[in-house]
Short mmCIF file of C-alpha atoms in Angstrom, two decimals:
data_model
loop_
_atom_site.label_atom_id
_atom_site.label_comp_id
_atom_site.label_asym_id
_atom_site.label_seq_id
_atom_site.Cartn_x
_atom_site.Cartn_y
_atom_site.Cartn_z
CA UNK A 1206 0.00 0.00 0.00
CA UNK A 1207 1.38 3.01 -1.08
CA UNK A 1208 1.93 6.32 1.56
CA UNK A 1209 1.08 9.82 1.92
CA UNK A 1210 2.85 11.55 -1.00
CA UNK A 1211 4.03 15.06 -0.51
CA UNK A 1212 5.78 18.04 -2.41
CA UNK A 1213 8.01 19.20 -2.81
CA UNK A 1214 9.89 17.92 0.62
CA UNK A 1215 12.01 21.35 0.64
CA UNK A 1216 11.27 25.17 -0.41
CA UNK A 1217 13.04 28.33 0.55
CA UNK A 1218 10.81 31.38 -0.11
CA UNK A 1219 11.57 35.27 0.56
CA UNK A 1220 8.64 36.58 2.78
CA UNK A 1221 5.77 37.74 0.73
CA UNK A 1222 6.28 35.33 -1.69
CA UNK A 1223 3.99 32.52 -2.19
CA UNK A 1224 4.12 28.72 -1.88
CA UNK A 1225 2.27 25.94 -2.76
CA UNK A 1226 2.30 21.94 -1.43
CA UNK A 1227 0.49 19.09 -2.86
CA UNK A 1228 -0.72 16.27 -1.27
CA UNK A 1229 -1.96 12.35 -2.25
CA UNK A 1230 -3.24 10.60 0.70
CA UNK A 1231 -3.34 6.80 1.16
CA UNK A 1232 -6.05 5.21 -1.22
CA UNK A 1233 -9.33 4.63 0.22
CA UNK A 1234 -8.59 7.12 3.29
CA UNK A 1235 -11.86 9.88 2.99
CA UNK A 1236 -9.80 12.18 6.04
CA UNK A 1237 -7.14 14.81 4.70
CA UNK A 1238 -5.15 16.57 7.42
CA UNK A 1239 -3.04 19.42 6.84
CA UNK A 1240 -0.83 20.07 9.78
CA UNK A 1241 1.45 22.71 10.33
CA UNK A 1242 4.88 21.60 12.87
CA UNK A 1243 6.89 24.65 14.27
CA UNK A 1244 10.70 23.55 15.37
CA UNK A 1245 10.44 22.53 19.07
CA UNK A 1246 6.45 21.93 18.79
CA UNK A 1247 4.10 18.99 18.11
CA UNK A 1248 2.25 19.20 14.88
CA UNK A 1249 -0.78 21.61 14.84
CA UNK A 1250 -4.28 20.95 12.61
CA UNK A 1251 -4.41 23.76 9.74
CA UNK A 1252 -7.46 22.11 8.15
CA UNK A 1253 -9.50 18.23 8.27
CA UNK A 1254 -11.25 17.38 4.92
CA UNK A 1255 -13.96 14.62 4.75
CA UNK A 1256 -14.10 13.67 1.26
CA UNK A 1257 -13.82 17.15 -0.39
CA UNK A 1258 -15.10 19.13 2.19
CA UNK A 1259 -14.09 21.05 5.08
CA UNK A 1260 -14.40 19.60 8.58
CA UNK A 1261 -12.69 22.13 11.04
CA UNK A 1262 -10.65 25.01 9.53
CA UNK A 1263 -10.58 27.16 12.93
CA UNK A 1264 -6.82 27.80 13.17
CA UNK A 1265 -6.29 27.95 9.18
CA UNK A 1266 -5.23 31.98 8.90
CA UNK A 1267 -7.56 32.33 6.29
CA UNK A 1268 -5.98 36.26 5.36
CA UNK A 1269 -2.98 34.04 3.76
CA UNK A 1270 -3.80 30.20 4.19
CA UNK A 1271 -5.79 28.11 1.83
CA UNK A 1272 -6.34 24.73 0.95
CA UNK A 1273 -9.03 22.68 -1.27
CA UNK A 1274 -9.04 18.79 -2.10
CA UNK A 1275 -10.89 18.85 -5.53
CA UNK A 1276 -12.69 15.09 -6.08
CA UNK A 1277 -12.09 13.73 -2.45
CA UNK A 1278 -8.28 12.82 -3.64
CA UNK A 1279 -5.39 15.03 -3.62
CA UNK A 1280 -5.02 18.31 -1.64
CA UNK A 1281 -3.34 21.59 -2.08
CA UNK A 1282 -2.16 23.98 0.56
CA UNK A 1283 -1.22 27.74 -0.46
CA UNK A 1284 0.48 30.68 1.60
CA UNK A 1285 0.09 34.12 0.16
CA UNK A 1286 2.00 35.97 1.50
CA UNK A 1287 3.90 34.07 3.33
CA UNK A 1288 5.88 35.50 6.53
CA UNK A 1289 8.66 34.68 8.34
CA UNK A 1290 6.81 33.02 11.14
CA UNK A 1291 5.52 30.51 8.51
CA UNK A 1292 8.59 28.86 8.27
CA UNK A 1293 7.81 24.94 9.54
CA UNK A 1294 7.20 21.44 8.35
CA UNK A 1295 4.05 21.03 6.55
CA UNK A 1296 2.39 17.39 7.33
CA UNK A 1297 -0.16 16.03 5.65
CA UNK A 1298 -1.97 13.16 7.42
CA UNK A 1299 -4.91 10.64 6.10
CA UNK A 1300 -7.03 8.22 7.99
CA UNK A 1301 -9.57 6.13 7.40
CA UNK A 1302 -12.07 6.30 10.05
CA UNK A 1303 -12.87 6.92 13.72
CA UNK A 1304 -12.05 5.07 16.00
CA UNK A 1305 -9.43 2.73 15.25
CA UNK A 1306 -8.02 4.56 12.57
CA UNK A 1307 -4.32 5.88 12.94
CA UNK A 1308 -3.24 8.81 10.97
CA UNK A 1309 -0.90 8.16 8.31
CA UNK A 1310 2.10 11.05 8.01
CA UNK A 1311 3.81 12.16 4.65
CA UNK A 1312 7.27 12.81 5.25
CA UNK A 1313 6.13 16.67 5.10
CA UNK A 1314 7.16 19.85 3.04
CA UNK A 1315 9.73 22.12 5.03
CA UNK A 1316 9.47 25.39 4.17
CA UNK A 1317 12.04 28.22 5.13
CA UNK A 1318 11.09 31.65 4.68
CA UNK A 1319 13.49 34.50 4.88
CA UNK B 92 -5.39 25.68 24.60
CA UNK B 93 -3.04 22.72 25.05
CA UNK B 94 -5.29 19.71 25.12
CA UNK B 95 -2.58 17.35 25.33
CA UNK B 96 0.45 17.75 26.85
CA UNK B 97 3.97 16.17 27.60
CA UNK B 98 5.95 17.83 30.42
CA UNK B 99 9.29 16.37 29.20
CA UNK B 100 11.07 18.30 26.51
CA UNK B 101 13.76 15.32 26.66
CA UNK B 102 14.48 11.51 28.79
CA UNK B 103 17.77 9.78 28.56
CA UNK B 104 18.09 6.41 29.40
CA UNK B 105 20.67 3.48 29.58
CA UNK B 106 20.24 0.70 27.02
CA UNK B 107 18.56 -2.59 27.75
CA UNK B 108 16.84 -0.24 30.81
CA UNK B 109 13.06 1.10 30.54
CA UNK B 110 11.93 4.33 29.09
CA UNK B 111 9.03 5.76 30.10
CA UNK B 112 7.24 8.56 28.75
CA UNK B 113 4.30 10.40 29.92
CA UNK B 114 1.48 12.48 28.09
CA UNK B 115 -1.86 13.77 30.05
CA UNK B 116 -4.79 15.54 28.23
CA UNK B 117 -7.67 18.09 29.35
CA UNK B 118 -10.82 16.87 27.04
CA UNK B 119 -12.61 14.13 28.64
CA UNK B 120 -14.30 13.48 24.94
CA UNK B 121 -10.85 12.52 23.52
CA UNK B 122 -11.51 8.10 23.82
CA UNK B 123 -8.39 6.97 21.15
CA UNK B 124 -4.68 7.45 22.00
CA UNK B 125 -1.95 7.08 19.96
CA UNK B 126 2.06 7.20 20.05
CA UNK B 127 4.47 8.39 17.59
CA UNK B 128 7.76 8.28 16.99
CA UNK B 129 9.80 10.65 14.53
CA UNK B 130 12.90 10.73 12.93
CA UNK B 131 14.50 14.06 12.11
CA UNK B 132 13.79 14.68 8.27
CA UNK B 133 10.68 12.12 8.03
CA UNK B 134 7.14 12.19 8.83
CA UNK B 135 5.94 10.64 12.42
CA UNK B 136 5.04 7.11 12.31
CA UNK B 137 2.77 5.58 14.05
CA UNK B 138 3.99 3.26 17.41
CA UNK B 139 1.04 2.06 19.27
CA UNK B 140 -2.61 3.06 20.10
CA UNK B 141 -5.63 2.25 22.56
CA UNK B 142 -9.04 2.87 23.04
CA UNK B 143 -10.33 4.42 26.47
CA UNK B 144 -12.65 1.19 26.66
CA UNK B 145 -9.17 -0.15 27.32
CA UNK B 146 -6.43 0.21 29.95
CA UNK B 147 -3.66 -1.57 28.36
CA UNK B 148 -2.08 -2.23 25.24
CA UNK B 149 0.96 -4.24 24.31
CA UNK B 150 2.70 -4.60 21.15
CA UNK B 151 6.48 -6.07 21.49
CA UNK B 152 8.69 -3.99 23.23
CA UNK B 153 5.99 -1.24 23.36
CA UNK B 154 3.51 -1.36 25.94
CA UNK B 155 0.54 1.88 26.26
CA UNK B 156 -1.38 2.59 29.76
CA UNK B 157 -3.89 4.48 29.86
CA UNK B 158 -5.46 5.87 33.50
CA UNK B 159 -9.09 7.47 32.36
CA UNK B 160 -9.38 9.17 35.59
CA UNK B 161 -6.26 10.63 35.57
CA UNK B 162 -6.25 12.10 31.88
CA UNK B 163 -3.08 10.30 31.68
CA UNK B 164 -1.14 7.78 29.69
CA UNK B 165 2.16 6.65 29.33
CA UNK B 166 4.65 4.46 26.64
CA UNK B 167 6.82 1.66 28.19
CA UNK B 168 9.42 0.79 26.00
CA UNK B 169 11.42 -2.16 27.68
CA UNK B 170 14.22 -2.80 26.87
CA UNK B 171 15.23 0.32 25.29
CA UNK B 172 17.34 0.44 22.31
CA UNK B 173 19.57 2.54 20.74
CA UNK B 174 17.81 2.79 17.83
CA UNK B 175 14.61 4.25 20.00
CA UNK B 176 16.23 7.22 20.10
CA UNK B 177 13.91 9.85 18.62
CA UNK B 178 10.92 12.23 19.32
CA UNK B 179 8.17 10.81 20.57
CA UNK B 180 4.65 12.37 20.26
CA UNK B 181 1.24 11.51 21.77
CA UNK B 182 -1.83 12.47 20.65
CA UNK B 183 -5.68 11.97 20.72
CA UNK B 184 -9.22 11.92 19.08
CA UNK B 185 -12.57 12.04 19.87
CA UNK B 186 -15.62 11.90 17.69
CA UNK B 187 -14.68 14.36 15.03
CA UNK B 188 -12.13 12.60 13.84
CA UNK B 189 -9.88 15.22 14.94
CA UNK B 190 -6.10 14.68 16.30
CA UNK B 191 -4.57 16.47 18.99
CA UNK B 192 -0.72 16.86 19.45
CA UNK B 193 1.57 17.03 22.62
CA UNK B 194 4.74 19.20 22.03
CA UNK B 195 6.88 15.71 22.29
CA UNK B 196 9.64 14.13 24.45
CA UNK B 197 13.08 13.58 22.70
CA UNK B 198 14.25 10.40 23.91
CA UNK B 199 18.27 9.26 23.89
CA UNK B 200 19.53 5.31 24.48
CA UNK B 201 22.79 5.51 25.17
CA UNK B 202 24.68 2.44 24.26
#
């Protein structure tokens, strides 16, 4: 079974640029996670997806964050503009189902800004 | 608002010894816990999990207890290896599917 597929695995970005990562979750799993994983800090929850649509985007900064997952499939997370402060591992997770489903990790998308 | 927590930035212990590391959470809705483990430069993988209709999970070297009335679970790892050295997160879920993060405990076996 293949993994969590994510790219690219490294971009370095001048602040105010913008960025984009891409996302294929594990076959069959309906729950995309995007997580965002300061130096130093367990991962945080940008945005759940059931299927294609959103389940809990509270701590998403929507004035420069967004993310979609056209067909239920792959996903796509965008900064614009991206700041300093955004510089961190972006994870993206998939699961099947509550409650004995783990969450499957990508090997993330580190992103430096300067 | 740090639903799950792990007071130890960082455990060293002697090979072939135990390592034990602790995680406690707030939200008495959270009922499925879960360990990782991460490698610098890769994703976290998943260890070991257990269900709050449970108090004890083994798997190997791995073993997961879980005290409902405390909000608290720890990760036995016995005997530790070297190769166990790395950052170890807990986290949990409740009904929406969502998973919370401790901040992690970097654990070193030293040979």
């Amino acid at each position: 079974e293949a993994g969590v597929a994510q790219s690219p695995r490294y971009k370095i970005i001048e602040k105010r640029q913008s960025v984009a990562f891409w996302c294929n979750p594990i076959s069959g799993h309906a729950t995309l996670y995007w997580y965002q994983q300061i130096l130093g800090q367990g991962p945080k929850l940008l945005i759940q997806f059931q299927n294609n649509g959103v389940v809990d985007d509270s701590q998403l900064p929507k004035d420069r964050f967004s993310a979609e997952r056209l067909k239920g499939v792959d996903s796509t997370l965008k900064i614009q503009p991206a700041k300093l402060e955004d510089s961190a591992v972006y994870l993206c997770a998939s699961t099947r189902e509550h409650p004995t489903g783990e969450l499957f990790f990508g090997e993330g998308s580190r992103l430096t800004v300067l | 608002d740090q639903q799950v927590k792990q007071n130890s930035p960082s455990l060293s212990v002697q090979e072939g010894r135990i390592s034990i590391l602790n995680c406690d959470y707030t939200n008495s809705m959270f009922d499925y816990f879960l360990w990782y483990k991460k490698y610098p430069a890769e994703g976290p993988t998943f260890l070991i999990s257990i269900s709050s209709i449970k108090d004890k999970n083994e798997d190997g070297r791995f073993t997961v207890f879980l005290n409902k009335s405390a909000k608290h679970l720890s990760l036995h790892i016995v005997p530790s290896q070297p190769g166990d050295s790395a950052v170890y997160f807990c986290a949990a879920s409740g009904p929406g599917n969502q998973f919370y993060f401790g901040t992690g405990t970097s654990l070193t076996v030293i040979p």
